[in-house]
mmCIF file of C-alpha atoms in Angstrom:
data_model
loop_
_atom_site.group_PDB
_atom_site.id
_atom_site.type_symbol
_atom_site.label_atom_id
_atom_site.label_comp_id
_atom_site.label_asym_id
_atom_site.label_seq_id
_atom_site.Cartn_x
_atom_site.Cartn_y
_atom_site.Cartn_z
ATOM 1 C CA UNK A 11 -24.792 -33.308 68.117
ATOM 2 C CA UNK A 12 -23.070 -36.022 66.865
ATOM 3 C CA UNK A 13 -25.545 -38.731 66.167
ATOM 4 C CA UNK A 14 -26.556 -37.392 63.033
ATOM 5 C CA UNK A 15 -24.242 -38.021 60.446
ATOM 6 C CA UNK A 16 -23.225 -38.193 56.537
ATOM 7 C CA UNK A 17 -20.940 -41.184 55.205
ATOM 8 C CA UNK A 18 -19.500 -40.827 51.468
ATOM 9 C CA UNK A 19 -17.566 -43.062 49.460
ATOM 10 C CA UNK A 20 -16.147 -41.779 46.483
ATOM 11 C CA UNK A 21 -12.875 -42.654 44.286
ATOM 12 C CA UNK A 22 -10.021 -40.101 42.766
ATOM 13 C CA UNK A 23 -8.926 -41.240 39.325
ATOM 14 C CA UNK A 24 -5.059 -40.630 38.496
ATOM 15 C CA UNK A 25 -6.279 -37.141 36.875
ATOM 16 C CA UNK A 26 -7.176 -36.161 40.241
ATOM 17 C CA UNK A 27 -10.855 -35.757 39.384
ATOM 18 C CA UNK A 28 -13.386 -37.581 42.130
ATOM 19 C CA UNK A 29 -16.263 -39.233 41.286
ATOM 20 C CA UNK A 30 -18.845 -40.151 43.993
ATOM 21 C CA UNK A 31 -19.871 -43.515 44.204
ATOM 22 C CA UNK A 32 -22.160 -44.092 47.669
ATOM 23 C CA UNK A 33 -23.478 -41.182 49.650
ATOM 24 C CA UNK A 34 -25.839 -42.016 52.901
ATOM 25 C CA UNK A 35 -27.254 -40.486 56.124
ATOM 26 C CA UNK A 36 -27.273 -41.260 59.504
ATOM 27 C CA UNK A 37 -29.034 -40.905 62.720
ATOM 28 C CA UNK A 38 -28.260 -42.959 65.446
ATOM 29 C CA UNK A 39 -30.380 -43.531 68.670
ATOM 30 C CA UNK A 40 -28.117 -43.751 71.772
ATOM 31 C CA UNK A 41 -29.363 -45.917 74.394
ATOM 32 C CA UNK A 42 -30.066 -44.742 77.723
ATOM 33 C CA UNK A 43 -27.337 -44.401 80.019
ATOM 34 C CA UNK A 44 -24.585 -44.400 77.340
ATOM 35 C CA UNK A 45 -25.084 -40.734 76.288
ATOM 36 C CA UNK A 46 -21.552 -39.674 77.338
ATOM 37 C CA UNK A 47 -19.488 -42.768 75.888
ATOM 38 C CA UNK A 48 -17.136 -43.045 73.325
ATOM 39 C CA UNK A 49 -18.862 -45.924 70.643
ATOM 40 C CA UNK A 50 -17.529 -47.369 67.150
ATOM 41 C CA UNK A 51 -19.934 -48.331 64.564
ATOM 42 C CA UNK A 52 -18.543 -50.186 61.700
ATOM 43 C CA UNK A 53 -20.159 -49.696 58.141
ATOM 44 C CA UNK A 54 -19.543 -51.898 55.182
ATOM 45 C CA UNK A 55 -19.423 -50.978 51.637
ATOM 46 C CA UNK A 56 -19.011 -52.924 48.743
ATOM 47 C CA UNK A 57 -18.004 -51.985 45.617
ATOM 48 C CA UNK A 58 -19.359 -53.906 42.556
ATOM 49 C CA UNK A 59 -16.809 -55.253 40.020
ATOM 50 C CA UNK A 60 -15.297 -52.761 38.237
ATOM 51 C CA UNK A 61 -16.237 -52.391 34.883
ATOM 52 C CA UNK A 62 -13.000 -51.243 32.985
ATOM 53 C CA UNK A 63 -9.676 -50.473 33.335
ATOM 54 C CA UNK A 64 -10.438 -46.761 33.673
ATOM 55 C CA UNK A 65 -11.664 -47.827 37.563
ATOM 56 C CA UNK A 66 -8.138 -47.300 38.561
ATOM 57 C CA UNK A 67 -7.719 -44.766 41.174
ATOM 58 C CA UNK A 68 -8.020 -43.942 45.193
ATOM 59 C CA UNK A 69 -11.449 -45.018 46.984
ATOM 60 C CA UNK A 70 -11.968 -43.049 49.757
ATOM 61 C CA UNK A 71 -14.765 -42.669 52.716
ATOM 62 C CA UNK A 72 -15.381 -39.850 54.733
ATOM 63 C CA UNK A 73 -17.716 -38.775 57.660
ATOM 64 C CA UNK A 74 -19.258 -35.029 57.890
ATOM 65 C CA UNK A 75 -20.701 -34.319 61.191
ATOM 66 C CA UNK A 76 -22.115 -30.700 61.441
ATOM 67 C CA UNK A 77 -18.957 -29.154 61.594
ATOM 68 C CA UNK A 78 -16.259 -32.153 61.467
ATOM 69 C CA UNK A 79 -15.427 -33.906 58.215
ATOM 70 C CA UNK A 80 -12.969 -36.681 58.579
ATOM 71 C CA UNK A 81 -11.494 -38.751 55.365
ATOM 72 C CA UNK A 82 -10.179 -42.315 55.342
ATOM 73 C CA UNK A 83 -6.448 -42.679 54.205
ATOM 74 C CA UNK A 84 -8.120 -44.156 51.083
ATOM 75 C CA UNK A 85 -7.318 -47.573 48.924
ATOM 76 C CA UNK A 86 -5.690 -47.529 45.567
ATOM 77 C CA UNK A 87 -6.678 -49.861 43.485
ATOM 78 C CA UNK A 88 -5.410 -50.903 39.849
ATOM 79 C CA UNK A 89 -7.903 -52.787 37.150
ATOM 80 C CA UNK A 90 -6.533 -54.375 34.738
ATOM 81 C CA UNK A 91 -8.390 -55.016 31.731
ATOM 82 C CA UNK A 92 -7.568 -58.976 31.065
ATOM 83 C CA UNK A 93 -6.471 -59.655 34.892
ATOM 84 C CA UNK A 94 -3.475 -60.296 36.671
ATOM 85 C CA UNK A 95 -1.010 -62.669 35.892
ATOM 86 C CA UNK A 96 2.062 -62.976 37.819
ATOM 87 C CA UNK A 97 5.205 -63.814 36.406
ATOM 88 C CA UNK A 98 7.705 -65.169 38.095
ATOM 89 C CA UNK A 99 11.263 -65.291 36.671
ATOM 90 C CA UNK A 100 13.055 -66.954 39.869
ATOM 91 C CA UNK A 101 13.946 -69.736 37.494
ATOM 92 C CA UNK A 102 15.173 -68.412 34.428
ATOM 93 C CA UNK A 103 17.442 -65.886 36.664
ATOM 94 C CA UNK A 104 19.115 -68.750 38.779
ATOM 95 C CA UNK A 105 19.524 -70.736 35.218
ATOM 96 C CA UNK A 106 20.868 -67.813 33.693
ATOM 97 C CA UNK A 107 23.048 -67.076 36.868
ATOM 98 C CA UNK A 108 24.350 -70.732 36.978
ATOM 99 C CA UNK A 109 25.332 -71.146 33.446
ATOM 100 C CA UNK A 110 27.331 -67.468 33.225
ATOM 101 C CA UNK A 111 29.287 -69.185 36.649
ATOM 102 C CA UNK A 112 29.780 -71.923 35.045
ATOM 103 C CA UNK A 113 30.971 -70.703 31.848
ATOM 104 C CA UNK A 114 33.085 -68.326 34.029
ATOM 105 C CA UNK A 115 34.797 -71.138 36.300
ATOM 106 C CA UNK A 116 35.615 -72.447 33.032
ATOM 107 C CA UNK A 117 37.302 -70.038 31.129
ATOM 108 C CA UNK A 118 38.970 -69.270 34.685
ATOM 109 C CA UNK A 119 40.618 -72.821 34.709
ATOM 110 C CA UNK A 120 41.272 -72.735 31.157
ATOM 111 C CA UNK A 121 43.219 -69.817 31.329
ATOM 112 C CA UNK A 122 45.058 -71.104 34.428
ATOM 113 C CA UNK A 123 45.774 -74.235 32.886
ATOM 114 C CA UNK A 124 47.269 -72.501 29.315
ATOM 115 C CA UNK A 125 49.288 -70.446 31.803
ATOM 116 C CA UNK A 126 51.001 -73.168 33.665
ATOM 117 C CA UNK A 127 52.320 -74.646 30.131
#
């Protein structure tokens, strides 16, 4: 019953609308003595390089048996159209953060030292 199989990979954009990309059959031959056994069978898909930034969405995979269908938890995935570029403001924050202390210590003993006189 359950060595004939369905696996489908297919993506849902952020309009909710699915588009199937991969769709294949399966029928595997147990071998003797293993009839009753639990068994995992890995299958690898790879998805070409996405064309466009409209490629954003969920990819998903699911398994139909004859009366089971289970669905991955699915992948999101965001395309960018000119590629990722991380910035990184760590040092313009702890500049910014050291000169307003700075300034601030400042006025602080300025206005402690025009209160003394």
């Amino acid at each position: 019953k359950y060595t004939k199989f369905s696996i489908s990979y297919y993506w849902i954009n952020s309009l909710g609308q699915k588009t199937s990309i991969y769709h294949r059959s399966e029928n595997v031959v147990i071998p003797p003595g293993k009839e009753n056994e639990t068994a995992t069978i890995s299958y690898n898909h790879r998805i070409m390089p996405l064309q466009t930034s409209s490629s954003t969405g969920t990819y998903y995979c699911d398994v139909k048996w004859h009366d089971i269908q289970i669905m991955g938890k699915g992948v999101f995935v965001l395309a960018r159209g000119t590629g990722y570029v991380e910035t990184s403001y760590g040092w313009e924050v702890l500049v910014t953060l050291t000169a307003l202390l700075a300034v601030l210590s400042i006025t602080a003993t300025a206005l402690l030292l025009w209160k003394r006189k």
